[in-house]
PDB file of C-alpha atoms in Angstrom:
ATOM      1  CA  UNK A   1      -0.026  -0.028  -0.001  1.00  0.00           C
ATOM      2  CA  UNK A   2       1.316   3.402  -0.849  1.00  0.00           C
ATOM      3  CA  UNK A   3       0.134   6.931  -1.684  1.00  0.00           C
ATOM      4  CA  UNK A   4       1.515  10.229  -2.815  1.00  0.00           C
ATOM      5  CA  UNK A   5       2.110  12.899  -0.190  1.00  0.00           C
ATOM      6  CA  UNK A   6       3.377  16.370  -0.484  1.00  0.00           C
ATOM      7  CA  UNK A   7       5.256  18.027   2.334  1.00  0.00           C
ATOM      8  CA  UNK A   8       5.901  21.905   2.143  1.00  0.00           C
ATOM      9  CA  UNK A   9       9.336  21.482   0.709  1.00  0.00           C
ATOM     10  CA  UNK A  10       7.918  19.234  -1.979  1.00  0.00           C
ATOM     11  CA  UNK A  11       5.518  21.938  -3.336  1.00  0.00           C
ATOM     12  CA  UNK A  12       7.448  22.374  -6.578  1.00  0.00           C
ATOM     13  CA  UNK A  13       8.053  18.678  -7.259  1.00  0.00           C
ATOM     14  CA  UNK A  14       6.989  18.021 -10.878  1.00  0.00           C
ATOM     15  CA  UNK A  15       6.622  14.322 -10.303  1.00  0.00           C
ATOM     16  CA  UNK A  16       4.182  14.090  -7.246  1.00  0.00           C
ATOM     17  CA  UNK A  17       3.245  10.580  -8.492  1.00  0.00           C
ATOM     18  CA  UNK A  18       6.777   9.455  -7.642  1.00  0.00           C
ATOM     19  CA  UNK A  19       6.525  10.702  -4.021  1.00  0.00           C
ATOM     20  CA  UNK A  20       5.550   7.746  -1.924  1.00  0.00           C
ATOM     21  CA  UNK A  21       4.632   7.960   1.708  1.00  0.00           C
ATOM     22  CA  UNK A  22       4.085   5.080   4.110  1.00  0.00           C
ATOM     23  CA  UNK A  23       3.324   4.720   7.860  1.00  0.00           C
ATOM     24  CA  UNK A  24       4.110   2.029  10.234  1.00  0.00           C
ATOM     25  CA  UNK A  25       1.411   0.700  12.511  1.00  0.00           C
ATOM     26  CA  UNK A  26       2.598   3.005  15.421  1.00  0.00           C
ATOM     27  CA  UNK A  27       2.563   6.119  13.270  1.00  0.00           C
ATOM     28  CA  UNK A  28       6.159   6.480  12.140  1.00  0.00           C
ATOM     29  CA  UNK A  29       6.371   7.801   8.531  1.00  0.00           C
ATOM     30  CA  UNK A  30       8.736   7.979   5.558  1.00  0.00           C
ATOM     31  CA  UNK A  31       8.468   9.706   2.195  1.00  0.00           C
ATOM     32  CA  UNK A  32      10.517   8.636  -0.694  1.00  0.00           C
ATOM     33  CA  UNK A  33      11.150   9.868  -4.291  1.00  0.00           C
ATOM     34  CA  UNK A  34      11.888   7.616  -7.265  1.00  0.00           C
ATOM     35  CA  UNK A  35      14.184  10.381  -8.454  1.00  0.00           C
ATOM     36  CA  UNK A  36      17.423   9.230  -6.991  1.00  0.00           C
ATOM     37  CA  UNK A  37      15.875   6.395  -4.935  1.00  0.00           C
ATOM     38  CA  UNK A  38      15.778   9.018  -2.284  1.00  0.00           C
ATOM     39  CA  UNK A  39      14.381   8.910   1.289  1.00  0.00           C
ATOM     40  CA  UNK A  40      13.159  12.550   1.684  1.00  0.00           C
ATOM     41  CA  UNK A  41      11.510  12.457   5.075  1.00  0.00           C
ATOM     42  CA  UNK A  42      11.584  10.231   8.222  1.00  0.00           C
ATOM     43  CA  UNK A  43       9.293  11.038  11.126  1.00  0.00           C
ATOM     44  CA  UNK A  44       9.435   8.926  14.216  1.00  0.00           C
ATOM     45  CA  UNK A  45       6.194   7.843  15.848  1.00  0.00           C
ATOM     46  CA  UNK A  46       6.220  10.914  18.020  1.00  0.00           C
ATOM     47  CA  UNK A  47       5.745  13.032  14.898  1.00  0.00           C
ATOM     48  CA  UNK A  48       9.212  14.601  14.878  1.00  0.00           C
ATOM     49  CA  UNK A  49      11.017  14.946  11.553  1.00  0.00           C
ATOM     50  CA  UNK A  50      14.475  13.429  11.798  1.00  0.00           C
ATOM     51  CA  UNK A  51      15.881  14.317   8.391  1.00  0.00           C
ATOM     52  CA  UNK A  52      16.683  17.741   6.910  1.00  0.00           C
ATOM     53  CA  UNK A  53      15.285  18.564   3.467  1.00  0.00           C
ATOM     54  CA  UNK A  54      16.079  21.994   1.946  1.00  0.00           C
ATOM     55  CA  UNK A  55      13.017  24.053   0.915  1.00  0.00           C
ATOM     56  CA  UNK A  56      15.151  25.247  -2.022  1.00  0.00           C
ATOM     57  CA  UNK A  57      15.666  21.600  -3.412  1.00  0.00           C
ATOM     58  CA  UNK A  58      15.637  21.532  -7.155  1.00  0.00           C
ATOM     59  CA  UNK A  59      13.287  18.737  -8.080  1.00  0.00           C
ATOM     60  CA  UNK A  60      14.061  18.668 -11.781  1.00  0.00           C
ATOM     61  CA  UNK A  61      15.707  15.520 -13.003  1.00  0.00           C
ATOM     62  CA  UNK A  62      19.276  16.831 -13.732  1.00  0.00           C
ATOM     63  CA  UNK A  63      19.711  17.751 -10.037  1.00  0.00           C
ATOM     64  CA  UNK A  64      20.053  15.827  -6.884  1.00  0.00           C
ATOM     65  CA  UNK A  65      17.580  16.329  -3.987  1.00  0.00           C
ATOM     66  CA  UNK A  66      19.264  18.400  -1.237  1.00  0.00           C
ATOM     67  CA  UNK A  67      18.747  16.581   2.019  1.00  0.00           C
ATOM     68  CA  UNK A  68      17.173  13.456   3.178  1.00  0.00           C
ATOM     69  CA  UNK A  69      19.364  10.354   2.274  1.00  0.00           C
ATOM     70  CA  UNK A  70      21.059  10.675  -1.089  1.00  0.00           C
ATOM     71  CA  UNK A  71      22.523   7.443  -2.551  1.00  0.00           C
ATOM     72  CA  UNK A  72      26.224   7.913  -3.606  1.00  0.00           C
ATOM     73  CA  UNK A  73      27.310   5.430  -6.141  1.00  0.00           C
ATOM     74  CA  UNK A  74      29.693   4.530  -7.888  1.00  0.00           C
ATOM     75  CA  UNK A  75      32.033   7.291  -6.827  1.00  0.00           C
ATOM     76  CA  UNK A  76      32.244   9.353  -3.605  1.00  0.00           C
ATOM     77  CA  UNK A  77      32.690  13.175  -4.120  1.00  0.00           C
ATOM     78  CA  UNK A  78      35.216  14.105  -6.803  1.00  0.00           C
ATOM     79  CA  UNK A  79      37.599  11.213  -5.998  1.00  0.00           C
ATOM     80  CA  UNK A  80      37.589   9.831  -9.539  1.00  0.00           C
ATOM     81  CA  UNK A  81      36.590  10.748 -13.201  1.00  0.00           C
ATOM     82  CA  UNK A  82      32.877  10.676 -12.773  1.00  0.00           C
ATOM     83  CA  UNK A  83      30.554  13.579 -11.791  1.00  0.00           C
ATOM     84  CA  UNK A  84      30.567  14.356  -7.994  1.00  0.00           C
ATOM     85  CA  UNK A  85      28.942  11.553  -6.046  1.00  0.00           C
ATOM     86  CA  UNK A  86      28.248   9.592  -9.188  1.00  0.00           C
ATOM     87  CA  UNK A  87      24.807   9.134 -10.902  1.00  0.00           C
ATOM     88  CA  UNK A  88      22.554   7.118  -8.676  1.00  0.00           C
ATOM     89  CA  UNK A  89      21.288  10.143  -6.843  1.00  0.00           C
ATOM     90  CA  UNK A  90      20.158  11.710 -10.171  1.00  0.00           C
ATOM     91  CA  UNK A  91      18.793   8.559 -11.817  1.00  0.00           C
ATOM     92  CA  UNK A  92      15.206   7.294 -12.032  1.00  0.00           C
ATOM     93  CA  UNK A  93      14.576   4.377  -9.738  1.00  0.00           C
ATOM     94  CA  UNK A  94      11.693   1.868  -9.770  1.00  0.00           C
ATOM     95  CA  UNK A  95       9.431   0.906  -6.810  1.00  0.00           C
ATOM     96  CA  UNK A  96       9.588  -2.738  -5.950  1.00  0.00           C
ATOM     97  CA  UNK A  97       7.557  -2.758  -2.730  1.00  0.00           C
ATOM     98  CA  UNK A  98       5.916  -0.256  -0.314  1.00  0.00           C
ATOM     99  CA  UNK A  99       4.053  -2.147   2.433  1.00  0.00           C
ATOM    100  CA  UNK A 100       3.150  -2.479   5.986  1.00  0.00           C
ATOM    101  CA  UNK A 101       4.486  -5.785   7.330  1.00  0.00           C
ATOM    102  CA  UNK A 102       2.861  -8.036   9.768  1.00  0.00           C
ATOM    103  CA  UNK A 103       5.185  -6.989  12.541  1.00  0.00           C
ATOM    104  CA  UNK A 104       3.890  -3.400  12.166  1.00  0.00           C
ATOM    105  CA  UNK A 105       7.011  -2.049  10.429  1.00  0.00           C
ATOM    106  CA  UNK A 106       6.856  -0.049   7.248  1.00  0.00           C
ATOM    107  CA  UNK A 107       8.976  -1.311   4.363  1.00  0.00           C
ATOM    108  CA  UNK A 108      10.097   0.270   1.112  1.00  0.00           C
ATOM    109  CA  UNK A 109      12.332  -1.175  -1.576  1.00  0.00           C
ATOM    110  CA  UNK A 110      13.525   0.685  -4.707  1.00  0.00           C
ATOM    111  CA  UNK A 111      15.875  -0.393  -7.457  1.00  0.00           C
ATOM    112  CA  UNK A 112      17.810   0.853 -10.433  1.00  0.00           C
ATOM    113  CA  UNK A 113      19.942  -0.844 -13.082  1.00  0.00           C
ATOM    114  CA  UNK A 114      22.552   0.333 -15.610  1.00  0.00           C
ATOM    115  CA  UNK A 115      21.312   2.138 -18.602  1.00  0.00           C
ATOM    116  CA  UNK A 116      22.997   3.373 -21.860  1.00  0.00           C
ATOM    117  CA  UNK A 117      23.557   6.745 -20.093  1.00  0.00           C
ATOM    118  CA  UNK A 118      25.277   5.145 -16.980  1.00  0.00           C
ATOM    119  CA  UNK A 119      27.334   2.810 -19.171  1.00  0.00           C
ATOM    120  CA  UNK A 120      28.634   5.975 -21.077  1.00  0.00           C
ATOM    121  CA  UNK A 121      30.252   7.009 -17.737  1.00  0.00           C
ATOM    122  CA  UNK A 122      30.732   3.675 -15.983  1.00  0.00           C
ATOM    123  CA  UNK A 123      30.866   0.811 -18.493  1.00  0.00           C
ATOM    124  CA  UNK A 124      29.570  -1.953 -16.311  1.00  0.00           C
ATOM    125  CA  UNK A 125      26.334  -3.849 -15.697  1.00  0.00           C
ATOM    126  CA  UNK A 126      24.942  -3.549 -12.238  1.00  0.00           C
ATOM    127  CA  UNK A 127      21.827  -3.388 -10.061  1.00  0.00           C
ATOM    128  CA  UNK A 128      21.308  -1.136  -7.011  1.00  0.00           C
ATOM    129  CA  UNK A 129      18.614  -1.803  -4.423  1.00  0.00           C
ATOM    130  CA  UNK A 130      17.652   0.525  -1.504  1.00  0.00           C
ATOM    131  CA  UNK A 131      15.605  -0.919   1.203  1.00  0.00           C
ATOM    132  CA  UNK A 132      14.218   0.735   4.402  1.00  0.00           C
ATOM    133  CA  UNK A 133      12.419  -0.690   7.394  1.00  0.00           C
ATOM    134  CA  UNK A 134      10.945   1.711  10.084  1.00  0.00           C
ATOM    135  CA  UNK A 135       8.769   1.860  13.068  1.00  0.00           C
ATOM    136  CA  UNK A 136       8.598   3.735  16.386  1.00  0.00           C
ATOM    137  CA  UNK A 137      11.932   5.534  16.853  1.00  0.00           C
ATOM    138  CA  UNK A 138      14.049   3.599  14.446  1.00  0.00           C
ATOM    139  CA  UNK A 139      14.896   3.477  10.751  1.00  0.00           C
ATOM    140  CA  UNK A 140      17.114   0.834   9.019  1.00  0.00           C
ATOM    141  CA  UNK A 141      18.447   1.485   5.476  1.00  0.00           C
ATOM    142  CA  UNK A 142      20.328  -0.899   3.341  1.00  0.00           C
ATOM    143  CA  UNK A 143      22.106  -0.391  -0.006  1.00  0.00           C
ATOM    144  CA  UNK A 144      22.820  -3.551  -2.125  1.00  0.00           C
ATOM    145  CA  UNK A 145      25.065  -3.432  -5.209  1.00  0.00           C
ATOM    146  CA  UNK A 146      24.938  -6.477  -7.545  1.00  0.00           C
ATOM    147  CA  UNK A 147      27.342  -7.105 -10.470  1.00  0.00           C
ATOM    148  CA  UNK A 148      25.088  -8.314 -13.234  1.00  0.00           C
ATOM    149  CA  UNK A 149      27.759  -8.307 -15.946  1.00  0.00           C
ATOM    150  CA  UNK A 150      30.750 -10.355 -16.935  1.00  0.00           C
ATOM    151  CA  UNK A 151      33.501  -8.006 -15.841  1.00  0.00           C
ATOM    152  CA  UNK A 152      34.632  -6.985 -12.241  1.00  0.00           C
ATOM    153  CA  UNK A 153      34.315  -3.398 -11.265  1.00  0.00           C
ATOM    154  CA  UNK A 154      35.424  -1.158  -8.408  1.00  0.00           C
ATOM    155  CA  UNK A 155      33.162   1.417  -6.711  1.00  0.00           C
ATOM    156  CA  UNK A 156      32.896   3.562  -3.731  1.00  0.00           C
ATOM    157  CA  UNK A 157      29.560   4.538  -2.150  1.00  0.00           C
ATOM    158  CA  UNK A 158      27.782   6.276   0.677  1.00  0.00           C
ATOM    159  CA  UNK A 159      24.393   6.967   2.254  1.00  0.00           C
ATOM    160  CA  UNK A 160      24.718  10.724   2.581  1.00  0.00           C
ATOM    161  CA  UNK A 161      22.295  11.097   5.389  1.00  0.00           C
ATOM    162  CA  UNK A 162      21.245  14.659   6.444  1.00  0.00           C
ATOM    163  CA  UNK A 163      20.148  14.398  10.073  1.00  0.00           C
ATOM    164  CA  UNK A 164      17.981  17.144  11.477  1.00  0.00           C
ATOM    165  CA  UNK A 165      19.844  18.853  14.291  1.00  0.00           C
ATOM    166  CA  UNK A 166      19.685  22.394  15.710  1.00  0.00           C
ATOM    167  CA  UNK A 167      23.197  24.019  15.363  1.00  0.00           C
ATOM    168  CA  UNK A 168      23.798  27.361  17.226  1.00  0.00           C
ATOM    169  CA  UNK A 169      24.522  30.238  14.733  1.00  0.00           C
ATOM    170  CA  UNK A 170      28.125  31.053  14.158  1.00  0.00           C
ATOM    171  CA  UNK A 171      29.434  33.241  17.019  1.00  0.00           C
ATOM    172  CA  UNK A 172      26.860  32.075  19.541  1.00  0.00           C
ATOM    173  CA  UNK A 173      28.401  31.080  22.886  1.00  0.00           C
ATOM    174  CA  UNK A 174      27.788  27.355  23.502  1.00  0.00           C
ATOM    175  CA  UNK A 175      27.589  25.209  26.580  1.00  0.00           C
ATOM    176  CA  UNK A 176      30.560  23.168  27.756  1.00  0.00           C
ATOM    177  CA  UNK A 177      31.295  19.603  27.244  1.00  0.00           C
ATOM    178  CA  UNK A 178      29.504  16.683  28.780  1.00  0.00           C
ATOM    179  CA  UNK A 179      30.966  15.232  31.840  1.00  0.00           C
ATOM    180  CA  UNK A 180      33.118  12.176  31.429  1.00  0.00           C
ATOM    181  CA  UNK A 181      31.014   8.979  31.369  1.00  0.00           C
ATOM    182  CA  UNK A 182      27.744  10.994  31.060  1.00  0.00           C
ATOM    183  CA  UNK A 183      26.420  10.880  27.633  1.00  0.00           C
ATOM    184  CA  UNK A 184      23.048  12.282  28.826  1.00  0.00           C
ATOM    185  CA  UNK A 185      24.829  15.579  29.739  1.00  0.00           C
ATOM    186  CA  UNK A 186      24.786  16.894  26.151  1.00  0.00           C
ATOM    187  CA  UNK A 187      26.038  20.185  25.027  1.00  0.00           C
ATOM    188  CA  UNK A 188      23.810  22.774  23.361  1.00  0.00           C
ATOM    189  CA  UNK A 189      25.639  22.187  19.961  1.00  0.00           C
ATOM    190  CA  UNK A 190      25.389  18.865  18.263  1.00  0.00           C
ATOM    191  CA  UNK A 191      28.157  16.423  19.249  1.00  0.00           C
ATOM    192  CA  UNK A 192      29.240  13.065  17.887  1.00  0.00           C
ATOM    193  CA  UNK A 193      30.532  10.364  20.191  1.00  0.00           C
ATOM    194  CA  UNK A 194      32.670   7.488  19.060  1.00  0.00           C
ATOM    195  CA  UNK A 195      35.041   8.854  16.427  1.00  0.00           C
ATOM    196  CA  UNK A 196      38.006  10.055  18.499  1.00  0.00           C
ATOM    197  CA  UNK A 197      40.221   7.003  17.911  1.00  0.00           C
ATOM    198  CA  UNK A 198      39.701   7.019  14.187  1.00  0.00           C
ATOM    199  CA  UNK A 199      42.287   8.142  11.659  1.00  0.00           C
ATOM    200  CA  UNK A 200      40.721  10.875   9.550  1.00  0.00           C
ATOM    201  CA  UNK A 201      41.079  13.209   6.611  1.00  0.00           C
ATOM    202  CA  UNK A 202      39.958  16.813   7.236  1.00  0.00           C
ATOM    203  CA  UNK A 203      39.023  18.713   4.129  1.00  0.00           C
ATOM    204  CA  UNK A 204      39.054  21.983   6.017  1.00  0.00           C
ATOM    205  CA  UNK A 205      42.470  22.312   7.460  1.00  0.00           C
ATOM    206  CA  UNK A 206      41.858  25.906   8.488  1.00  0.00           C
ATOM    207  CA  UNK A 207      39.176  24.526  10.924  1.00  0.00           C
ATOM    208  CA  UNK A 208      40.745  21.744  13.076  1.00  0.00           C
ATOM    209  CA  UNK A 209      38.157  19.324  14.398  1.00  0.00           C
ATOM    210  CA  UNK A 210      36.793  20.304  17.896  1.00  0.00           C
ATOM    211  CA  UNK A 211      37.291  17.197  19.990  1.00  0.00           C
ATOM    212  CA  UNK A 212      36.953  17.706  23.708  1.00  0.00           C
ATOM    213  CA  UNK A 213      38.857  15.862  26.468  1.00  0.00           C
ATOM    214  CA  UNK A 214      36.263  13.048  26.459  1.00  0.00           C
ATOM    215  CA  UNK A 215      36.706  12.313  22.754  1.00  0.00           C
ATOM    216  CA  UNK A 216      33.469  13.946  21.703  1.00  0.00           C
ATOM    217  CA  UNK A 217      33.417  15.833  18.387  1.00  0.00           C
ATOM    218  CA  UNK A 218      31.480  19.121  18.697  1.00  0.00           C
ATOM    219  CA  UNK A 219      29.964  20.858  15.610  1.00  0.00           C
ATOM    220  CA  UNK A 220      31.163  24.453  16.121  1.00  0.00           C
ATOM    221  CA  UNK A 221      32.534  25.291  12.703  1.00  0.00           C
ATOM    222  CA  UNK A 222      32.741  23.858   9.197  1.00  0.00           C
ATOM    223  CA  UNK A 223      33.321  20.108   9.227  1.00  0.00           C
ATOM    224  CA  UNK A 224      34.012  17.940   6.130  1.00  0.00           C
ATOM    225  CA  UNK A 225      35.882  14.838   7.346  1.00  0.00           C
ATOM    226  CA  UNK A 226      36.247  11.234   6.534  1.00  0.00           C
ATOM    227  CA  UNK A 227      36.868   8.876   9.421  1.00  0.00           C
ATOM    228  CA  UNK A 228      38.455   5.689   8.240  1.00  0.00           C
ATOM    229  CA  UNK A 229      37.718   2.210   9.544  1.00  0.00           C
ATOM    230  CA  UNK A 230      35.000   3.684  11.637  1.00  0.00           C
ATOM    231  CA  UNK A 231      33.327   1.846  14.577  1.00  0.00           C
ATOM    232  CA  UNK A 232      30.071   0.042  14.065  1.00  0.00           C
ATOM    233  CA  UNK A 233      28.250   2.427  16.495  1.00  0.00           C
ATOM    234  CA  UNK A 234      28.454   6.137  17.028  1.00  0.00           C
ATOM    235  CA  UNK A 235      26.006   8.587  18.664  1.00  0.00           C
ATOM    236  CA  UNK A 236      24.792  12.012  17.678  1.00  0.00           C
ATOM    237  CA  UNK A 237      23.855  13.987  20.761  1.00  0.00           C
ATOM    238  CA  UNK A 238      21.775  17.186  20.644  1.00  0.00           C
ATOM    239  CA  UNK A 239      20.056  19.348  23.273  1.00  0.00           C
ATOM    240  CA  UNK A 240      16.964  17.062  23.259  1.00  0.00           C
ATOM    241  CA  UNK A 241      17.891  13.574  22.018  1.00  0.00           C
ATOM    242  CA  UNK A 242      20.629  11.044  21.486  1.00  0.00           C
ATOM    243  CA  UNK A 243      20.585   9.166  18.190  1.00  0.00           C
ATOM    244  CA  UNK A 244      22.377   5.905  18.059  1.00  0.00           C
ATOM    245  CA  UNK A 245      23.748   5.233  14.564  1.00  0.00           C
ATOM    246  CA  UNK A 246      24.906   1.774  13.544  1.00  0.00           C
ATOM    247  CA  UNK A 247      26.388   0.595  10.380  1.00  0.00           C
ATOM    248  CA  UNK A 248      27.841  -2.557   8.665  1.00  0.00           C
ATOM    249  CA  UNK A 249      29.376  -3.217   5.316  1.00  0.00           C
ATOM    250  CA  UNK A 250      30.397   0.420   5.047  1.00  0.00           C
ATOM    251  CA  UNK A 251      33.929   0.988   6.422  1.00  0.00           C
ATOM    252  CA  UNK A 252      34.074   4.746   6.807  1.00  0.00           C
ATOM    253  CA  UNK A 253      31.928   7.607   8.245  1.00  0.00           C
ATOM    254  CA  UNK A 254      31.780  11.117   6.843  1.00  0.00           C
ATOM    255  CA  UNK A 255      30.716  14.045   9.032  1.00  0.00           C
ATOM    256  CA  UNK A 256      29.752  17.216   7.118  1.00  0.00           C
ATOM    257  CA  UNK A 257      28.319  20.620   8.010  1.00  0.00           C
ATOM    258  CA  UNK A 258      29.174  23.416   5.617  1.00  0.00           C
ATOM    259  CA  UNK A 259      28.853  26.169   8.221  1.00  0.00           C
ATOM    260  CA  UNK A 260      28.431  29.857   7.003  1.00  0.00           C
ATOM    261  CA  UNK A 261      30.889  30.111   4.079  1.00  0.00           C
ATOM    262  CA  UNK A 262      30.179  26.651   2.750  1.00  0.00           C
ATOM    263  CA  UNK A 263      26.435  27.174   2.773  1.00  0.00           C
ATOM    264  CA  UNK A 264      26.894  30.446   0.715  1.00  0.00           C
ATOM    265  CA  UNK A 265      28.453  28.381  -2.047  1.00  0.00           C
ATOM    266  CA  UNK A 266      25.412  25.986  -2.243  1.00  0.00           C
ATOM    267  CA  UNK A 267      22.622  27.419  -4.334  1.00  0.00           C
ATOM    268  CA  UNK A 268      19.878  25.144  -3.045  1.00  0.00           C
ATOM    269  CA  UNK A 269      20.489  25.839   0.642  1.00  0.00           C
ATOM    270  CA  UNK A 270      19.067  28.845   2.578  1.00  0.00           C
ATOM    271  CA  UNK A 271      21.720  31.035   4.271  1.00  0.00           C
ATOM    272  CA  UNK A 272      20.969  29.630   7.738  1.00  0.00           C
ATOM    273  CA  UNK A 273      20.642  25.974   6.554  1.00  0.00           C
ATOM    274  CA  UNK A 274      23.780  24.963   8.377  1.00  0.00           C
ATOM    275  CA  UNK A 275      21.920  25.555  11.671  1.00  0.00           C
ATOM    276  CA  UNK A 276      19.517  22.789  10.797  1.00  0.00           C
ATOM    277  CA  UNK A 277      21.461  19.612   9.984  1.00  0.00           C
ATOM    278  CA  UNK A 278      24.503  17.482  10.462  1.00  0.00           C
ATOM    279  CA  UNK A 279      25.439  14.888   7.899  1.00  0.00           C
ATOM    280  CA  UNK A 280      26.570  11.535   9.322  1.00  0.00           C
ATOM    281  CA  UNK A 281      27.257   9.393   6.284  1.00  0.00           C
ATOM    282  CA  UNK A 282      27.877   5.637   6.131  1.00  0.00           C
ATOM    283  CA  UNK A 283      30.535   5.311   3.378  1.00  0.00           C
ATOM    284  CA  UNK A 284      33.116   3.116   1.809  1.00  0.00           C
ATOM    285  CA  UNK A 285      35.828   5.500   0.388  1.00  0.00           C
ATOM    286  CA  UNK A 286      39.392   4.637   1.330  1.00  0.00           C
ATOM    287  CA  UNK A 287      39.214   1.038   0.066  1.00  0.00           C
ATOM    288  CA  UNK A 288      37.018   0.716  -3.077  1.00  0.00           C
ATOM    289  CA  UNK A 289      34.945  -2.396  -3.324  1.00  0.00           C
ATOM    290  CA  UNK A 290      35.979  -4.885  -6.150  1.00  0.00           C
ATOM    291  CA  UNK A 291      32.858  -6.699  -7.154  1.00  0.00           C
ATOM    292  CA  UNK A 292      33.185  -9.899  -9.221  1.00  0.00           C
ATOM    293  CA  UNK A 293      30.509 -10.917 -11.742  1.00  0.00           C
ATOM    294  CA  UNK A 294      27.431 -12.328 -10.009  1.00  0.00           C
ATOM    295  CA  UNK A 295      28.531 -11.134  -6.560  1.00  0.00           C
ATOM    296  CA  UNK A 296      26.474  -8.757  -4.327  1.00  0.00           C
ATOM    297  CA  UNK A 297      27.692  -6.306  -1.769  1.00  0.00           C
ATOM    298  CA  UNK A 298      25.608  -4.946   1.108  1.00  0.00           C
ATOM    299  CA  UNK A 299      25.996  -1.959   3.399  1.00  0.00           C
ATOM    300  CA  UNK A 300      23.438  -0.844   6.072  1.00  0.00           C
ATOM    301  CA  UNK A 301      22.954   2.146   8.238  1.00  0.00           C
ATOM    302  CA  UNK A 302      20.481   2.071  11.235  1.00  0.00           C
ATOM    303  CA  UNK A 303      19.174   4.900  13.482  1.00  0.00           C
ATOM    304  CA  UNK A 304      17.581   4.711  16.947  1.00  0.00           C
ATOM    305  CA  UNK A 305      16.422   7.889  18.625  1.00  0.00           C
ATOM    306  CA  UNK A 306      16.587   7.970  22.390  1.00  0.00           C
ATOM    307  CA  UNK A 307      15.024  11.057  24.174  1.00  0.00           C
ATOM    308  CA  UNK A 308      17.306  12.535  26.766  1.00  0.00           C
ATOM    309  CA  UNK A 309      15.036  11.497  29.639  1.00  0.00           C
ATOM    310  CA  UNK A 310      15.399   7.817  28.576  1.00  0.00           C
ATOM    311  CA  UNK A 311      19.139   7.823  27.972  1.00  0.00           C
ATOM    312  CA  UNK A 312      20.818   5.162  30.239  1.00  0.00           C
TER     313      UNK A 312
END
């Protein structure tokens, strides 16, 4: 069962029939677009939107949707000869399933395969599948890559997740760090726990990462960093919740917030957009996947929201 649904940011979408909304039995909701195989919205059962979607998103087919969960394949960023982040996020996908399962979870499955256009850039046969299960305060996403051809190929990929988070404006005094061993004592700015022991690549050398003495990364300036061989579980802490983020298959994590100067360079973001999201991306970047004919690779990213009052 599925139906079209228009949120305010979708008002200019020319393909409303391709916007698919689904609810779980307890009232959690997601909205997806077949343009890019893109999860545009995720509302937990309490009605709170957990993804950021820019109101300036360009919904026309040549452009990627700004926000939600873009699928990055077969190249991350400009790290190769293809267009930035590859072509999956701007391709047309097909709906395989959109249903309420017997256990009360909502489930969506979208797919895309190689075309003459993709083969002109990436001369291989493949199939991508994006699956999402959701209910209550959780969302589980999985990206599957299958080599349907006769030649091996290499790829990098990511789920470029824009998580809704209120970030104090540049120059705003912020609260101190949480006390050691006390994840519930969150600061007023978003913070990410679990990355302090990772080797990382910082694309903004003028802005060193703001790790505190407890190993917590605070979002207090522009961040564009790849954390290699990342742990399976990290947490995003904000002033009103802790989100547990788990991943498997993906080896790396990317954290991105463009801050003031970066936002000004992005035409489909409002000037204050950096105050409303932090990207925590499940990714495989440093070591490209080599996929033999007939073989399938799977990566997943899962989210569980824990209100501050219920944090252990």
